[in-house]
mmCIF file of C-alpha atoms in Angstrom:
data_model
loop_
_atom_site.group_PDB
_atom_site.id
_atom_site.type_symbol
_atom_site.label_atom_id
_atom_site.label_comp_id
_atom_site.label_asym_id
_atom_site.label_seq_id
_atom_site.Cartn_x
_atom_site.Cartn_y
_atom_site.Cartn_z
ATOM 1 C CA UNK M 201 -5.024 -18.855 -7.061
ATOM 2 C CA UNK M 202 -7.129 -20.680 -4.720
ATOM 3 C CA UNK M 203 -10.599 -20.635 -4.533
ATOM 4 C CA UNK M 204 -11.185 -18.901 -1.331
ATOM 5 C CA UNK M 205 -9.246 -15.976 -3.087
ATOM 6 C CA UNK M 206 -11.360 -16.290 -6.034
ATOM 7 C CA UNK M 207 -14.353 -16.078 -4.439
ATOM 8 C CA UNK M 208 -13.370 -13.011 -2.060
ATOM 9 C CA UNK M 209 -11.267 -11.670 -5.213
ATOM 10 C CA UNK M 210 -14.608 -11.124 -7.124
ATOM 11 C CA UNK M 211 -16.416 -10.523 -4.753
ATOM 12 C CA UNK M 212 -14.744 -6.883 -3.907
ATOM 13 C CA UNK M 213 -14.565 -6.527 -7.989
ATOM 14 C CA UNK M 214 -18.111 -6.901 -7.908
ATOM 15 C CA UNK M 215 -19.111 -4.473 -5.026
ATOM 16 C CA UNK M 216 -16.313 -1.904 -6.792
ATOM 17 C CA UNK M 217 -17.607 -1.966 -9.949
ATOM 18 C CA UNK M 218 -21.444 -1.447 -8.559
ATOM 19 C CA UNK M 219 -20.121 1.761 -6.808
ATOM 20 C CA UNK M 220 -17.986 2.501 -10.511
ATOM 21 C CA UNK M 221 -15.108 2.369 -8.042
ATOM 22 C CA UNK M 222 -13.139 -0.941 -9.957
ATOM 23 C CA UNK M 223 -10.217 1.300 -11.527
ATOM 24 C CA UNK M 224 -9.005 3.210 -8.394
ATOM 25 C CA UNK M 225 -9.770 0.182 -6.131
ATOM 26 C CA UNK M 226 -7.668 -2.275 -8.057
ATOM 27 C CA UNK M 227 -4.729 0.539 -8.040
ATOM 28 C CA UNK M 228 -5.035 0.440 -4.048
ATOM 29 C CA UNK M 229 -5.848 -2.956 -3.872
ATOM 30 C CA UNK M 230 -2.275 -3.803 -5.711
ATOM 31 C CA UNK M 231 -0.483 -1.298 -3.357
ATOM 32 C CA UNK M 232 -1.687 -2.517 -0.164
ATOM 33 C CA UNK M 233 -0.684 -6.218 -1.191
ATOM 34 C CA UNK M 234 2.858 -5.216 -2.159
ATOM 35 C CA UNK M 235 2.951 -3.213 1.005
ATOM 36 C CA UNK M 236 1.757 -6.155 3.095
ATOM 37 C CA UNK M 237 4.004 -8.723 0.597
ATOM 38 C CA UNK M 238 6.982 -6.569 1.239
ATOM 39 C CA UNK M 239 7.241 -6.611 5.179
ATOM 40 C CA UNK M 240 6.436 -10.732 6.243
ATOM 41 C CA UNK M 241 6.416 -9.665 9.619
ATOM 42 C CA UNK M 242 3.585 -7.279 9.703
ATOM 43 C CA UNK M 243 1.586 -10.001 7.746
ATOM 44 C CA UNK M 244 2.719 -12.521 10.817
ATOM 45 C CA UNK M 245 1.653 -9.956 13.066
ATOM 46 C CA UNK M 246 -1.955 -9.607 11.989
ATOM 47 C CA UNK M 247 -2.330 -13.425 11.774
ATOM 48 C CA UNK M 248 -1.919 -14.135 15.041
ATOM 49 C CA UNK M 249 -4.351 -15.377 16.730
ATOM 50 C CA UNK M 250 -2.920 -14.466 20.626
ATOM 51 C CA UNK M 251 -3.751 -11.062 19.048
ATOM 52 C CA UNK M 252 -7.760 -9.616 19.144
ATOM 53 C CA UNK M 253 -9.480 -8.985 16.433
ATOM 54 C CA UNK M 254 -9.836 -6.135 17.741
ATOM 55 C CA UNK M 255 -6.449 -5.387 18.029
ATOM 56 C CA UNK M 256 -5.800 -5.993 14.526
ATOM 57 C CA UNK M 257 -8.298 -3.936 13.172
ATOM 58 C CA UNK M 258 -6.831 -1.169 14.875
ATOM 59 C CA UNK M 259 -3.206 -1.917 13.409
ATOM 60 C CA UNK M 260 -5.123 -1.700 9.744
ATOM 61 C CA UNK M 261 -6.867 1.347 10.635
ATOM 62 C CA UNK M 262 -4.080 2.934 11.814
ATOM 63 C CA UNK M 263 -1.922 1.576 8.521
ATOM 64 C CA UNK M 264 -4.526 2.172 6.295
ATOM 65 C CA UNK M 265 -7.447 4.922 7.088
ATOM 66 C CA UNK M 266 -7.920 8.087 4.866
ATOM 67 C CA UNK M 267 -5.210 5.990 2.546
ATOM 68 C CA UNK M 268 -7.828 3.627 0.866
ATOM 69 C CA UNK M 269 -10.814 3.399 0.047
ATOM 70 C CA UNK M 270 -13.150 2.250 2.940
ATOM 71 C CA UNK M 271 -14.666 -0.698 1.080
ATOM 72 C CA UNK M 272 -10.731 -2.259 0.694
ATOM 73 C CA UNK M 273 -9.741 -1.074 3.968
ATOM 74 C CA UNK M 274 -13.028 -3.407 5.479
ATOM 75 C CA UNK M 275 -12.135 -5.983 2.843
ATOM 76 C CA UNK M 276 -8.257 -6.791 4.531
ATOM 77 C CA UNK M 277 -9.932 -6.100 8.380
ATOM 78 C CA UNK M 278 -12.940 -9.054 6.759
ATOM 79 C CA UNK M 279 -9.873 -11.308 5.620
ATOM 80 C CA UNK M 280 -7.868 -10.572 8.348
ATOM 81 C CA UNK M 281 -10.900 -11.317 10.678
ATOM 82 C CA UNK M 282 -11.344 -14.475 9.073
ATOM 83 C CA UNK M 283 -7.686 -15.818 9.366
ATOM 84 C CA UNK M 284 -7.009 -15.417 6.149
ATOM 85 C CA UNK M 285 -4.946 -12.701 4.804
ATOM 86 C CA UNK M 286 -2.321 -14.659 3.541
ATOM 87 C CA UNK M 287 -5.467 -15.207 0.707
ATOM 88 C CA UNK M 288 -4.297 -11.433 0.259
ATOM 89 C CA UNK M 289 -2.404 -11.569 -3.049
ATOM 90 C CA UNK M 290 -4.736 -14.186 -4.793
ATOM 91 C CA UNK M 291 -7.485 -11.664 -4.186
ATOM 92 C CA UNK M 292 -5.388 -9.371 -5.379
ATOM 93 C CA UNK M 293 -5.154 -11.616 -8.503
ATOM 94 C CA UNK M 294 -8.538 -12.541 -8.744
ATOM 95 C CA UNK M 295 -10.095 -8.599 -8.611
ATOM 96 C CA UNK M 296 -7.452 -8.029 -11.670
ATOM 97 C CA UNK M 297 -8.807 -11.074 -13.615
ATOM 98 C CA UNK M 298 -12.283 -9.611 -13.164
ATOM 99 C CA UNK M 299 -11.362 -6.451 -14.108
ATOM 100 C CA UNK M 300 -9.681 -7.149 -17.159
ATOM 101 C CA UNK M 301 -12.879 -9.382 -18.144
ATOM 102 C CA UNK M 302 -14.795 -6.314 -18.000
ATOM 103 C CA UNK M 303 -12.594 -3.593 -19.597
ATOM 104 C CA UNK M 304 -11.387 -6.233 -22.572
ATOM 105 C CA UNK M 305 -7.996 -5.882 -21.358
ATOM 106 C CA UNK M 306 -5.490 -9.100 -22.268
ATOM 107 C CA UNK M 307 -2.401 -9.520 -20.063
ATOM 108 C CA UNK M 308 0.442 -10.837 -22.021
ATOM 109 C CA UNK M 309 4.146 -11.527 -21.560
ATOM 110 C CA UNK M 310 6.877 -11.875 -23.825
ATOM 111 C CA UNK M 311 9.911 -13.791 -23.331
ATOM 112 C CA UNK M 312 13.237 -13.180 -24.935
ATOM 113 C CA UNK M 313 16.746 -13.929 -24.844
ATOM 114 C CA UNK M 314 17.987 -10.072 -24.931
ATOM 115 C CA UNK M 315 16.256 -6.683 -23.964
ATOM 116 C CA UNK M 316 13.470 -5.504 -26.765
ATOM 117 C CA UNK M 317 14.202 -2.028 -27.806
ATOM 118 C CA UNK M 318 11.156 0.684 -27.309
ATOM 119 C CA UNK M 319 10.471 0.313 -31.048
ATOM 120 C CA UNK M 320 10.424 -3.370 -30.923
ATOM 121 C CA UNK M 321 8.184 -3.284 -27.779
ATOM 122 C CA UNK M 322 5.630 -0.967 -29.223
ATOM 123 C CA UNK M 323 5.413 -2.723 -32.514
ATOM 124 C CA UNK M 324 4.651 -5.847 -30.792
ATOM 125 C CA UNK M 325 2.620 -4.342 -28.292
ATOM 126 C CA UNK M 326 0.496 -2.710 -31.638
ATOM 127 C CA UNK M 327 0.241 -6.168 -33.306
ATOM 128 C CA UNK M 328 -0.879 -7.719 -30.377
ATOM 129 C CA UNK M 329 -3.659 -5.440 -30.284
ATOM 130 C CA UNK M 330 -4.369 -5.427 -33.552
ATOM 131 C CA UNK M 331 -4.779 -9.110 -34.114
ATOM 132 C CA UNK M 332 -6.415 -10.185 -30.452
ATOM 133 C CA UNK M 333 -8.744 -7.008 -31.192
ATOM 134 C CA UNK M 334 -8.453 -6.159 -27.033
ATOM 135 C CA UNK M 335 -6.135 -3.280 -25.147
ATOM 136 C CA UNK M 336 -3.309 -5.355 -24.161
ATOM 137 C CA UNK M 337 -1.169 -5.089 -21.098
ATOM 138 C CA UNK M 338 2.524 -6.058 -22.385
ATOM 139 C CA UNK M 339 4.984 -7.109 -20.043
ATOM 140 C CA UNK M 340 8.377 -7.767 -21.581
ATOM 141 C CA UNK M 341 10.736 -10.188 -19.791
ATOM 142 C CA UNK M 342 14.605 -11.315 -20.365
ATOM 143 C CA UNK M 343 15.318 -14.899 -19.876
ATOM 144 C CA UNK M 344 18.445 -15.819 -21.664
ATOM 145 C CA UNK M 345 17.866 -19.500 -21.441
ATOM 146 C CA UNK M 346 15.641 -19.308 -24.506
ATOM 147 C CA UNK M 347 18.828 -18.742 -26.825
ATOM 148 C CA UNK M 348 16.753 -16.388 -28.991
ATOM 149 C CA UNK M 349 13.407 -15.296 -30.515
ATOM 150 C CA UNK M 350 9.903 -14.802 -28.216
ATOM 151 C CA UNK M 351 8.029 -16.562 -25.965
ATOM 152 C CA UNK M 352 4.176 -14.988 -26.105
ATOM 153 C CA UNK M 353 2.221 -16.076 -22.727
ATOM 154 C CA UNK M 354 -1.421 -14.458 -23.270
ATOM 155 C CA UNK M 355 -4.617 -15.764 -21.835
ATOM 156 C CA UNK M 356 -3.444 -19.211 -20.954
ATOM 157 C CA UNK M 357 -2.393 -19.798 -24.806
ATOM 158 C CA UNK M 358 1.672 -20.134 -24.764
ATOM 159 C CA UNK M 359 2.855 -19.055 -28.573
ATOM 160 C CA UNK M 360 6.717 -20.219 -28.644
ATOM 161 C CA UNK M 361 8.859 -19.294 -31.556
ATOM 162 C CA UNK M 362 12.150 -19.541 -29.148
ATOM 163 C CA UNK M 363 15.504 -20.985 -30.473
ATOM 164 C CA UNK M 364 15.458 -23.295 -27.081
ATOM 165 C CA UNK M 365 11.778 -24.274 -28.349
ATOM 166 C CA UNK M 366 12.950 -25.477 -32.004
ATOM 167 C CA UNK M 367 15.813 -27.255 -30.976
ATOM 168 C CA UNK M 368 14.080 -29.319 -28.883
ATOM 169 C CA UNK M 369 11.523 -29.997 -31.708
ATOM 170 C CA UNK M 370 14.209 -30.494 -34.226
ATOM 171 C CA UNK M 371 16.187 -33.111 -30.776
ATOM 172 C CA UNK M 372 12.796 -34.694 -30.573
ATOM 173 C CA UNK M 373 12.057 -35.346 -34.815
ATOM 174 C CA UNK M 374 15.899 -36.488 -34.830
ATOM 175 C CA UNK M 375 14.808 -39.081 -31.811
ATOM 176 C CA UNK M 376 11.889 -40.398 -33.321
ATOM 177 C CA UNK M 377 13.582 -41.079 -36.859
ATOM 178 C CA UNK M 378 14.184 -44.664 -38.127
ATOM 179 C CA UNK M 379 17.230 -45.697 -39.845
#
């Protein structure tokens, strides 16, 4: 996440959460940047500068009025004004960050080598809780490189108790052994 995104990012968390508008802004503010993420061309279309401003307002009006809420509908004309809606998803990024800051929500993501069942999911997803002491938004992905076990990404803090992980600690003792 850049800066720029950042800055604008928490800068429409801010003005949200003055208004007690944070919650159904970030839910818009995630559809309207898969929307935009999904079609390239429409994002190409509204960053060109042959095009008015003017112009391009219009376009989001027309995509976007009555849909949104009028302070993210004038947040993607502002970025769009400035040239930089590509900054779009960062935002996007940055608005969640701040939100989760002020709700005590931790994202997590754990990695393993074969589906987790509901019960497994939900047990983890209790622990979790239960030990960080925050509401914690689970997402649960399969990546059978790791061989076995889980990979825990939370909060910048990488917890791995993978098969992949151990081998290459027990390659790396075996390497440094003297004979």
């Amino acid at each position: 996440m850049t800066e720029t995104a950042r800055l604008y990012g928490g800068s429409l968390y801010a003005l949200a959460a003055s208004e007690g508008q944070d919650t159904p802004i970030l839910e818009e503010l995630e559809a309207v940047t898969a929307l935009v993420g999904q079609d390239p061309a429409y994002l190409k279309l509204l960053s060109t500068p042959s095009l008015p401003k003017k112009e391009r307002a219009g376009l989001l009006d027309e995509a976007f009025r009555g849909q949104v809420h009028p302070f993210l509908l004038n947040f993607v004309k502002l970025l769009c004004d400035e040239g930089l809606l590509r900054e779009l998803s960062g935002c996007a990024r940055a608005y969640r960050v701040e939100y989760n800051k002020a709700h005590g929500i931790l994202e997590a993501t754990a990695v393993s080598a074969v589906a987790l069942t509901k019960d497994q999911t939900a047990r983890l997803h209790a622990r979790l809780e239960e030990v960080t002491g925050k509401k914690v938004d689970l997402k649960v992905r399969v990546d059978p490189a790791v061989l076995g076990g889980i990979r825990l990404d939370m909060d910048g803090v990488q917890l791995d108790g993978t098969v992949k992980n151990r081998l290459a600690a027990l390659r790396r003792s075996i390497a440094s052994a003297t004979l």
